[in-house]
Amino acid sequence: MDEMEEELKCPVCGSFYREPIILPCSHNICLACARNILVQTPDAESPQSSRASGSGVSDYDYLDLDKMSLYSEADSGYGSYGGFVSAPTTPCQKSPNGVRVFPPTVPQPQAPQQHLLPQPGSLPPIPRNSCITCPQCHRSLILDDRGLRGFPKNRVLEGVVDRYQQSKAAALKCQLCEKSPKEATVMCEQCDVFYCDPCRLRCHPPRGPLAKHRLVPPAQGRISRRTSPRKISTCTEHELENLSMYCVQCKMPVCYQCLEEGKHGTHEVKALGAMWKLHKGQLSQALNGLSDRATEAKEFLVQLRNMVQHIQENGVEFEACLVAQCDALIDALNRRKAQLLARVNKEHEHKLKVVRDQISHCTVKLRQTTGLMEYCLEVIKENDPSGFLQISDALIRRVHMTESQWGKGTLTPRMTSDFDLTLDSGPLLQTIHQLDFVQMKVPAAPMLQLEECCTQNNSATLSWKQPPLSTIAVDGYILELDDGNGGPFREVYVGTETICTVDGLHFHSTYKSRVKAFNASGVGQYSKTLIMQTSEIAWFTFDPVSAHPDIIFSNDNLTVTCNSYDDRVVMGNSAFSRGVHYWEMTIDRYDNHPDPAFGIARADVLKDVMLGKDDKAWAMYVDNNRSNRSWFMHNNSHTNRLLCAPYSRENTVHFIQDESEGLRVDYH
């Protein structure tokens, strides 16, 4: 019931309707709120003079919204109509429902002798040419002399509001509880008793003679117990007359006096009770469809709520997976870092060892060289020539040898201080920057579009599409058919198209078809299997596409004519794969001694020689030069000469193609 509450509130005041009236646009408004949003228009624009009485036109003339602006967008407090400025008003306010509420218009002051004060306790009179704008659809209209009394009261809505407020006032109590009464849950219409659940199970069991009683909700039961008589509606124009008829054109109840005055003389008028029952039935029928939509909406909301839960669960799972994958990459990078550092340390130690060995070797040789130099200097200081000459040759040779040893690259470093290792991190950094989500799932099963799938002759057309809201990339589709005899499936199409026509199937056969999608991650699931039936009877016409231009087609390609002296072959537009097929052919006329031939042939048959001259065709032809005898011919070989005309109704020729027996020709 709470969901219905918004339907029972006025769009202006936001409260429950009080004395609601029906505007011509079918929206409702409180009578007091209607008085508050009235605006007076200039007398010059009054449509009273142009309104004809008794013409059948509605008493409420809608204003052209392009010519009328009651209030400016900036809420300046001034309204304009037809280029004239009306009386200033106070700025508008907003109702609880967000609808602009216009303050009541102050009537223009008149001469003192014409100003009439309202009687105490009565409503002030409505100014002439007052205008009202529907707060919901914003359609404007000018009131006639009756003012707001010209709008019918919505007694049904008033009764619904009354019942709703009564049901919300206090909860109904069980009438059979011994001590403290519990809240009633149902009411029996036959017993006229309110029950709580324990008392209903104890005192009103759903078996025996009580099983046929109708249990209703307490609020509905309270309504059914109301005994107040239904108010009889009276005519808005003739307050003493009851509404007894209904005008179909005007869509409003009328009284007998309205009919006598001729306002609805040319309109279709029906009894009020009959139209009441008819519209009740139509409303009930419309509610059934709306109820189905509401049920579907509830199921859809459950689906969306489940989807929210699944999204949250999948989000947490996917986030954990992403963190685990990134952590694995970091661990791998750390391991590789340790390996690279080990290689750097190894190169570092190797360089130090080589340099240190060279330092040690060079230090020893330098010490030896320095000792030799000091010794030679001391020898040079000797003054004994004979003694000097005894050792001078040996010393000179040692000095030269030692000098030569220093000149053989001894003073060149054996190792550079630079490291020849360069870490190429560019590709890895680029890969890290390009690290993104890739397609990780195979496509969903495609959906066959049954309204576009069909068979024609021995061809089948299949159409499919991806499921709605599917975001998985698809690289292509694979269409499979069986052999039409319950055999295994085979691929007949692989590509990106979503519609495919398969030709050359067997007539009078039942084929099963299915399709699946694939992408870089793999192949998805199959669609549902579709069973298709090819034509039971083969029908075909002559094919003008593959025929020679000399051949003339007529009778919807069922008749051919050729005046050429050369051999011409025309084929049918349907192909046979297997089975027994029968067709009739009539030769109306042939001149100049040709040899007409007919039969079956493969698609690559020669079309500029007589049918049956090559190994691609099997034909029966009329030998016009030999008394109209008929022959069978294949690969230019003549067999089975006949003594009668081949197109006689007394003879039948069967060209039979079967997968187990091959192609043969039978004559009966």
PDB file of N, CA and C in Angstrom, residues 269-344:
ATOM      1  N   VAL A 269     -23.855   7.665 -27.787  1.00  0.00           N
ATOM      2  CA  VAL A 269     -24.139   7.682 -26.363  1.00  0.00           C
ATOM      3  C   VAL A 269     -24.560   6.281 -25.939  1.00  0.00           C
ATOM      4  N   LYS A 270     -24.003   5.818 -24.816  1.00  0.00           N
ATOM      5  CA  LYS A 270     -24.322   4.488 -24.295  1.00  0.00           C
ATOM      6  C   LYS A 270     -24.711   4.604 -22.837  1.00  0.00           C
ATOM      7  N   ALA A 271     -25.291   3.499 -22.347  1.00  0.00           N
ATOM      8  CA  ALA A 271     -25.724   3.478 -20.955  1.00  0.00           C
ATOM      9  C   ALA A 271     -24.512   3.552 -20.035  1.00  0.00           C
ATOM     10  N   LEU A 272     -24.649   4.287 -18.951  1.00  0.00           N
ATOM     11  CA  LEU A 272     -23.538   4.489 -18.028  1.00  0.00           C
ATOM     12  C   LEU A 272     -23.104   3.177 -17.385  1.00  0.00           C
ATOM     13  N   GLY A 273     -24.052   2.331 -16.978  1.00  0.00           N
ATOM     14  CA  GLY A 273     -23.699   1.058 -16.335  1.00  0.00           C
ATOM     15  C   GLY A 273     -22.957   0.131 -17.275  1.00  0.00           C
ATOM     16  N   ALA A 274     -23.391   0.079 -18.543  1.00  0.00           N
ATOM     17  CA  ALA A 274     -22.717  -0.796 -19.500  1.00  0.00           C
ATOM     18  C   ALA A 274     -21.281  -0.331 -19.747  1.00  0.00           C
ATOM     19  N   MET A 275     -21.092   0.988 -19.907  1.00  0.00           N
ATOM     20  CA  MET A 275     -19.744   1.499 -20.113  1.00  0.00           C
ATOM     21  C   MET A 275     -18.892   1.327 -18.868  1.00  0.00           C
ATOM     22  N   TRP A 276     -19.544   1.411 -17.692  1.00  0.00           N
ATOM     23  CA  TRP A 276     -18.811   1.181 -16.441  1.00  0.00           C
ATOM     24  C   TRP A 276     -18.245  -0.232 -16.407  1.00  0.00           C
ATOM     25  N   LYS A 277     -19.071  -1.208 -16.720  1.00  0.00           N
ATOM     26  CA  LYS A 277     -18.587  -2.592 -16.730  1.00  0.00           C
ATOM     27  C   LYS A 277     -17.548  -2.805 -17.835  1.00  0.00           C
ATOM     28  N   LEU A 278     -17.761  -2.184 -19.009  1.00  0.00           N
ATOM     29  CA  LEU A 278     -16.816  -2.348 -20.110  1.00  0.00           C
ATOM     30  C   LEU A 278     -15.443  -1.786 -19.746  1.00  0.00           C
ATOM     31  N   HIS A 279     -15.409  -0.581 -19.194  1.00  0.00           N
ATOM     32  CA  HIS A 279     -14.131   0.028 -18.835  1.00  0.00           C
ATOM     33  C   HIS A 279     -13.477  -0.690 -17.667  1.00  0.00           C
ATOM     34  N   LYS A 280     -14.290  -1.241 -16.755  1.00  0.00           N
ATOM     35  CA  LYS A 280     -13.704  -2.035 -15.686  1.00  0.00           C
ATOM     36  C   LYS A 280     -13.000  -3.261 -16.247  1.00  0.00           C
ATOM     37  N   GLY A 281     -13.635  -3.909 -17.210  1.00  0.00           N
ATOM     38  CA  GLY A 281     -12.993  -5.056 -17.844  1.00  0.00           C
ATOM     39  C   GLY A 281     -11.725  -4.670 -18.589  1.00  0.00           C
ATOM     40  N   GLN A 282     -11.781  -3.530 -19.311  1.00  0.00           N
ATOM     41  CA  GLN A 282     -10.587  -3.076 -20.022  1.00  0.00           C
ATOM     42  C   GLN A 282      -9.464  -2.726 -19.057  1.00  0.00           C
ATOM     43  N   LEU A 283      -9.807  -2.075 -17.943  1.00  0.00           N
ATOM     44  CA  LEU A 283      -8.784  -1.745 -16.959  1.00  0.00           C
ATOM     45  C   LEU A 283      -8.194  -3.003 -16.339  1.00  0.00           C
ATOM     46  N   SER A 284      -9.057  -3.995 -16.047  1.00  0.00           N
ATOM     47  CA  SER A 284      -8.550  -5.254 -15.487  1.00  0.00           C
ATOM     48  C   SER A 284      -7.624  -5.951 -16.479  1.00  0.00           C
ATOM     49  N   GLN A 285      -8.027  -5.947 -17.755  1.00  0.00           N
ATOM     50  CA  GLN A 285      -7.177  -6.572 -18.765  1.00  0.00           C
ATOM     51  C   GLN A 285      -5.849  -5.836 -18.909  1.00  0.00           C
ATOM     52  N   ALA A 286      -5.897  -4.501 -18.879  1.00  0.00           N
ATOM     53  CA  ALA A 286      -4.649  -3.739 -18.960  1.00  0.00           C
ATOM     54  C   ALA A 286      -3.778  -3.967 -17.734  1.00  0.00           C
ATOM     55  N   LEU A 287      -4.436  -4.125 -16.560  1.00  0.00           N
ATOM     56  CA  LEU A 287      -3.671  -4.380 -15.342  1.00  0.00           C
ATOM     57  C   LEU A 287      -2.972  -5.725 -15.390  1.00  0.00           C
ATOM     58  N   ASN A 288      -3.568  -6.697 -16.082  1.00  0.00           N
ATOM     59  CA  ASN A 288      -2.904  -7.994 -16.196  1.00  0.00           C
ATOM     60  C   ASN A 288      -1.565  -7.862 -16.910  1.00  0.00           C
ATOM     61  N   GLY A 289      -1.580  -7.106 -18.030  1.00  0.00           N
ATOM     62  CA  GLY A 289      -0.313  -6.887 -18.733  1.00  0.00           C
ATOM     63  C   GLY A 289       0.674  -6.098 -17.891  1.00  0.00           C
ATOM     64  N   LEU A 290       0.168  -5.060 -17.171  1.00  0.00           N
ATOM     65  CA  LEU A 290       1.056  -4.284 -16.316  1.00  0.00           C
ATOM     66  C   LEU A 290       1.589  -5.123 -15.161  1.00  0.00           C
ATOM     67  N   SER A 291       0.755  -6.043 -14.666  1.00  0.00           N
ATOM     68  CA  SER A 291       1.208  -6.932 -13.594  1.00  0.00           C
ATOM     69  C   SER A 291       2.323  -7.846 -14.076  1.00  0.00           C
ATOM     70  N   ASP A 292       2.201  -8.312 -15.321  1.00  0.00           N
ATOM     71  CA  ASP A 292       3.285  -9.137 -15.874  1.00  0.00           C
ATOM     72  C   ASP A 292       4.574  -8.339 -15.967  1.00  0.00           C
ATOM     73  N   ARG A 293       4.447  -7.068 -16.408  1.00  0.00           N
ATOM     74  CA  ARG A 293       5.660  -6.247 -16.491  1.00  0.00           C
ATOM     75  C   ARG A 293       6.246  -6.009 -15.097  1.00  0.00           C
ATOM     76  N   ALA A 294       5.367  -5.799 -14.110  1.00  0.00           N
ATOM     77  CA  ALA A 294       5.862  -5.584 -12.748  1.00  0.00           C
ATOM     78  C   ALA A 294       6.560  -6.831 -12.226  1.00  0.00           C
ATOM     79  N   THR A 295       5.994  -8.008 -12.527  1.00  0.00           N
ATOM     80  CA  THR A 295       6.646  -9.251 -12.115  1.00  0.00           C
ATOM     81  C   THR A 295       8.002  -9.396 -12.776  1.00  0.00           C
ATOM     82  N   GLU A 296       8.053  -9.086 -14.076  1.00  0.00           N
ATOM     83  CA  GLU A 296       9.343  -9.143 -14.767  1.00  0.00           C
ATOM     84  C   GLU A 296      10.321  -8.143 -14.174  1.00  0.00           C
ATOM     85  N   ALA A 297       9.815  -6.957 -13.787  1.00  0.00           N
ATOM     86  CA  ALA A 297      10.700  -5.957 -13.193  1.00  0.00           C
ATOM     87  C   ALA A 297      11.253  -6.434 -11.855  1.00  0.00           C
ATOM     88  N   LYS A 298      10.405  -7.094 -11.044  1.00  0.00           N
ATOM     89  CA  LYS A 298      10.883  -7.628  -9.772  1.00  0.00           C
ATOM     90  C   LYS A 298      11.949  -8.695  -9.990  1.00  0.00           C
ATOM     91  N   GLU A 299      11.702  -9.586 -10.942  1.00  0.00           N
ATOM     92  CA  GLU A 299      12.711 -10.605 -11.237  1.00  0.00           C
ATOM     93  C   GLU A 299      13.989  -9.963 -11.765  1.00  0.00           C
ATOM     94  N   PHE A 300      13.817  -8.895 -12.565  1.00  0.00           N
ATOM     95  CA  PHE A 300      14.995  -8.215 -13.096  1.00  0.00           C
ATOM     96  C   PHE A 300      15.782  -7.537 -11.979  1.00  0.00           C
ATOM     97  N   LEU A 301      15.073  -6.952 -11.008  1.00  0.00           N
ATOM     98  CA  LEU A 301      15.755  -6.338  -9.879  1.00  0.00           C
ATOM     99  C   LEU A 301      16.516  -7.372  -9.067  1.00  0.00           C
ATOM    100  N   VAL A 302      15.901  -8.557  -8.879  1.00  0.00           N
ATOM    101  CA  VAL A 302      16.619  -9.637  -8.186  1.00  0.00           C
ATOM    102  C   VAL A 302      17.878 -10.016  -8.959  1.00  0.00           C
ATOM    103  N   GLN A 303      17.741 -10.079 -10.284  1.00  0.00           N
ATOM    104  CA  GLN A 303      18.903 -10.394 -11.108  1.00  0.00           C
ATOM    105  C   GLN A 303      19.983  -9.329 -10.971  1.00  0.00           C
ATOM    106  N   LEU A 304      19.571  -8.049 -10.954  1.00  0.00           N
ATOM    107  CA  LEU A 304      20.555  -6.977 -10.815  1.00  0.00           C
ATOM    108  C   LEU A 304      21.216  -7.008  -9.442  1.00  0.00           C
ATOM    109  N   ARG A 305      20.423  -7.297  -8.385  1.00  0.00           N
ATOM    110  CA  ARG A 305      21.021  -7.375  -7.054  1.00  0.00           C
ATOM    111  C   ARG A 305      22.008  -8.536  -6.976  1.00  0.00           C
ATOM    112  N   ASN A 306      21.647  -9.664  -7.558  1.00  0.00           N
ATOM    113  CA  ASN A 306      22.592 -10.777  -7.604  1.00  0.00           C
ATOM    114  C   ASN A 306      23.834 -10.402  -8.401  1.00  0.00           C
ATOM    115  N   MET A 307      23.615  -9.613  -9.461  1.00  0.00           N
ATOM    116  CA  MET A 307      24.767  -9.184 -10.261  1.00  0.00           C
ATOM    117  C   MET A 307      25.673  -8.271  -9.444  1.00  0.00           C
ATOM    118  N   VAL A 308      25.086  -7.394  -8.607  1.00  0.00           N
ATOM    119  CA  VAL A 308      25.899  -6.535  -7.742  1.00  0.00           C
ATOM    120  C   VAL A 308      26.752  -7.379  -6.807  1.00  0.00           C
ATOM    121  N   GLN A 309      26.148  -8.415  -6.222  1.00  0.00           N
ATOM    122  CA  GLN A 309      26.898  -9.289  -5.326  1.00  0.00           C
ATOM    123  C   GLN A 309      28.007 -10.011  -6.076  1.00  0.00           C
ATOM    124  N   HIS A 310      27.693 -10.493  -7.283  1.00  0.00           N
ATOM    125  CA  HIS A 310      28.705 -11.191  -8.066  1.00  0.00           C
ATOM    126  C   HIS A 310      29.824 -10.244  -8.482  1.00  0.00           C
ATOM    127  N   ILE A 311      29.454  -8.994  -8.819  1.00  0.00           N
ATOM    128  CA  ILE A 311      30.483  -8.021  -9.189  1.00  0.00           C
ATOM    129  C   ILE A 311      31.414  -7.759  -8.011  1.00  0.00           C
ATOM    130  N   GLN A 312      30.830  -7.620  -6.822  1.00  0.00           N
ATOM    131  CA  GLN A 312      31.674  -7.400  -5.650  1.00  0.00           C
ATOM    132  C   GLN A 312      32.586  -8.594  -5.395  1.00  0.00           C
ATOM    133  N   GLU A 313      32.031  -9.805  -5.475  1.00  0.00           N
ATOM    134  CA  GLU A 313      32.850 -10.986  -5.254  1.00  0.00           C
ATOM    135  C   GLU A 313      33.926 -11.116  -6.329  1.00  0.00           C
ATOM    136  N   ASN A 314      33.536 -10.914  -7.579  1.00  0.00           N
ATOM    137  CA  ASN A 314      34.515 -11.015  -8.656  1.00  0.00           C
ATOM    138  C   ASN A 314      35.569  -9.923  -8.556  1.00  0.00           C
ATOM    139  N   GLY A 315      35.146  -8.714  -8.101  1.00  0.00           N
ATOM    140  CA  GLY A 315      36.111  -7.636  -7.937  1.00  0.00           C
ATOM    141  C   GLY A 315      37.165  -7.974  -6.901  1.00  0.00           C
ATOM    142  N   VAL A 316      36.734  -8.519  -5.760  1.00  0.00           N
ATOM    143  CA  VAL A 316      37.691  -8.909  -4.717  1.00  0.00           C
ATOM    144  C   VAL A 316      38.607 -10.017  -5.227  1.00  0.00           C
ATOM    145  N   GLU A 317      38.025 -11.006  -5.898  1.00  0.00           N
ATOM    146  CA  GLU A 317      38.830 -12.115  -6.423  1.00  0.00           C
ATOM    147  C   GLU A 317      39.808 -11.630  -7.486  1.00  0.00           C
ATOM    148  N   PHE A 318      39.333 -10.746  -8.370  1.00  0.00           N
ATOM    149  CA  PHE A 318      40.211 -10.257  -9.432  1.00  0.00           C
ATOM    150  C   PHE A 318      41.312  -9.371  -8.860  1.00  0.00           C
ATOM    151  N   GLU A 319      40.983  -8.574  -7.846  1.00  0.00           N
ATOM    152  CA  GLU A 319      42.001  -7.742  -7.217  1.00  0.00           C
ATOM    153  C   GLU A 319      43.074  -8.600  -6.559  1.00  0.00           C
ATOM    154  N   ALA A 320      42.652  -9.662  -5.866  1.00  0.00           N
ATOM    155  CA  ALA A 320      43.628 -10.567  -5.250  1.00  0.00           C
ATOM    156  C   ALA A 320      44.499 -11.235  -6.306  1.00  0.00           C
ATOM    157  N   CYS A 321      43.886 -11.606  -7.428  1.00  0.00           N
ATOM    158  CA  CYS A 321      44.645 -12.224  -8.514  1.00  0.00           C
ATOM    159  C   CYS A 321      45.646 -11.235  -9.103  1.00  0.00           C
ATOM    160  N   LEU A 322      45.219  -9.977  -9.268  1.00  0.00           N
ATOM    161  CA  LEU A 322      46.113  -8.965  -9.810  1.00  0.00           C
ATOM    162  C   LEU A 322      47.289  -8.721  -8.871  1.00  0.00           C
ATOM    163  N   VAL A 323      47.017  -8.611  -7.572  1.00  0.00           N
ATOM    164  CA  VAL A 323      48.095  -8.410  -6.603  1.00  0.00           C
ATOM    165  C   VAL A 323      49.054  -9.592  -6.621  1.00  0.00           C
ATOM    166  N   ALA A 324      48.519 -10.818  -6.701  1.00  0.00           N
ATOM    167  CA  ALA A 324      49.373 -12.004  -6.739  1.00  0.00           C
ATOM    168  C   ALA A 324      50.243 -12.016  -7.992  1.00  0.00           C
ATOM    169  N   GLN A 325      49.664 -11.628  -9.128  1.00  0.00           N
ATOM    170  CA  GLN A 325      50.449 -11.602 -10.358  1.00  0.00           C
ATOM    171  C   GLN A 325      51.549 -10.547 -10.286  1.00  0.00           C
ATOM    172  N   CYS A 326      51.227  -9.357  -9.787  1.00  0.00           N
ATOM    173  CA  CYS A 326      52.254  -8.315  -9.663  1.00  0.00           C
ATOM    174  C   CYS A 326      53.324  -8.727  -8.654  1.00  0.00           C
ATOM    175  N   ASP A 327      52.923  -9.350  -7.544  1.00  0.00           N
ATOM    176  CA  ASP A 327      53.912  -9.830  -6.575  1.00  0.00           C
ATOM    177  C   ASP A 327      54.813 -10.887  -7.194  1.00  0.00           C
ATOM    178  N   ALA A 328      54.238 -11.750  -8.031  1.00  0.00           N
ATOM    179  CA  ALA A 328      55.062 -12.758  -8.704  1.00  0.00           C
ATOM    180  C   ALA A 328      56.069 -12.100  -9.640  1.00  0.00           C
ATOM    181  N   LEU A 329      55.627 -11.039 -10.349  1.00  0.00           N
ATOM    182  CA  LEU A 329      56.567 -10.322 -11.207  1.00  0.00           C
ATOM    183  C   LEU A 329      57.672  -9.664 -10.383  1.00  0.00           C
ATOM    184  N   ILE A 330      57.319  -9.081  -9.228  1.00  0.00           N
ATOM    185  CA  ILE A 330      58.326  -8.454  -8.360  1.00  0.00           C
ATOM    186  C   ILE A 330      59.297  -9.493  -7.832  1.00  0.00           C
ATOM    187  N   ASP A 331      58.801 -10.669  -7.433  1.00  0.00           N
ATOM    188  CA  ASP A 331      59.679 -11.743  -6.957  1.00  0.00           C
ATOM    189  C   ASP A 331      60.624 -12.197  -8.055  1.00  0.00           C
ATOM    190  N   ALA A 332      60.089 -12.352  -9.264  1.00  0.00           N
ATOM    191  CA  ALA A 332      60.957 -12.752 -10.376  1.00  0.00           C
ATOM    192  C   ALA A 332      62.005 -11.688 -10.658  1.00  0.00           C
ATOM    193  N   LEU A 333      61.615 -10.407 -10.570  1.00  0.00           N
ATOM    194  CA  LEU A 333      62.570  -9.334 -10.791  1.00  0.00           C
ATOM    195  C   LEU A 333      63.642  -9.318  -9.701  1.00  0.00           C
ATOM    196  N   ASN A 334      63.252  -9.589  -8.462  1.00  0.00           N
ATOM    197  CA  ASN A 334      64.239  -9.647  -7.381  1.00  0.00           C
ATOM    198  C   ASN A 334      65.207 -10.804  -7.579  1.00  0.00           C
ATOM    199  N   ARG A 335      64.678 -11.951  -8.008  1.00  0.00           N
ATOM    200  CA  ARG A 335      65.569 -13.082  -8.263  1.00  0.00           C
ATOM    201  C   ARG A 335      66.540 -12.759  -9.394  1.00  0.00           C
ATOM    202  N   ARG A 336      66.034 -12.148 -10.450  1.00  0.00           N
ATOM    203  CA  ARG A 336      66.919 -11.780 -11.550  1.00  0.00           C
ATOM    204  C   ARG A 336      67.918 -10.716 -11.106  1.00  0.00           C
ATOM    205  N   LYS A 337      67.517  -9.836 -10.241  1.00  0.00           N
ATOM    206  CA  LYS A 337      68.415  -8.827  -9.687  1.00  0.00           C
ATOM    207  C   LYS A 337      69.557  -9.483  -8.924  1.00  0.00           C
ATOM    208  N   ALA A 338      69.239 -10.480  -8.123  1.00  0.00           N
ATOM    209  CA  ALA A 338      70.291 -11.184  -7.382  1.00  0.00           C
ATOM    210  C   ALA A 338      71.258 -11.882  -8.335  1.00  0.00           C
ATOM    211  N   GLN A 339      70.724 -12.481  -9.408  1.00  0.00           N
ATOM    212  CA  GLN A 339      71.597 -13.142 -10.375  1.00  0.00           C
ATOM    213  C   GLN A 339      72.517 -12.140 -11.073  1.00  0.00           C
ATOM    214  N   LEU A 340      71.965 -11.002 -11.464  1.00  0.00           N
ATOM    215  CA  LEU A 340      72.790  -9.992 -12.123  1.00  0.00           C
ATOM    216  C   LEU A 340      73.836  -9.425 -11.169  1.00  0.00           C
ATOM    217  N   LEU A 341      73.477  -9.212  -9.918  1.00  0.00           N
ATOM    218  CA  LEU A 341      74.450  -8.734  -8.940  1.00  0.00           C
ATOM    219  C   LEU A 341      75.566  -9.747  -8.741  1.00  0.00           C
ATOM    220  N   ALA A 342      75.247 -11.019  -8.768  1.00  0.00           N
ATOM    221  CA  ALA A 342      76.289 -12.053  -8.645  1.00  0.00           C
ATOM    222  C   ALA A 342      77.264 -11.979  -9.816  1.00  0.00           C
ATOM    223  N   ARG A 343      76.742 -11.756 -11.008  1.00  0.00           N
ATOM    224  CA  ARG A 343      77.621 -11.627 -12.167  1.00  0.00           C
ATOM    225  C   ARG A 343      78.502 -10.393 -12.056  1.00  0.00           C
ATOM    226  N   VAL A 344      77.960  -9.293 -11.560  1.00  0.00           N
ATOM    227  CA  VAL A 344      78.756  -8.078 -11.372  1.00  0.00           C
ATOM    228  C   VAL A 344      79.863  -8.312 -10.339  1.00  0.00           C
TER     229      VAL A 344
END
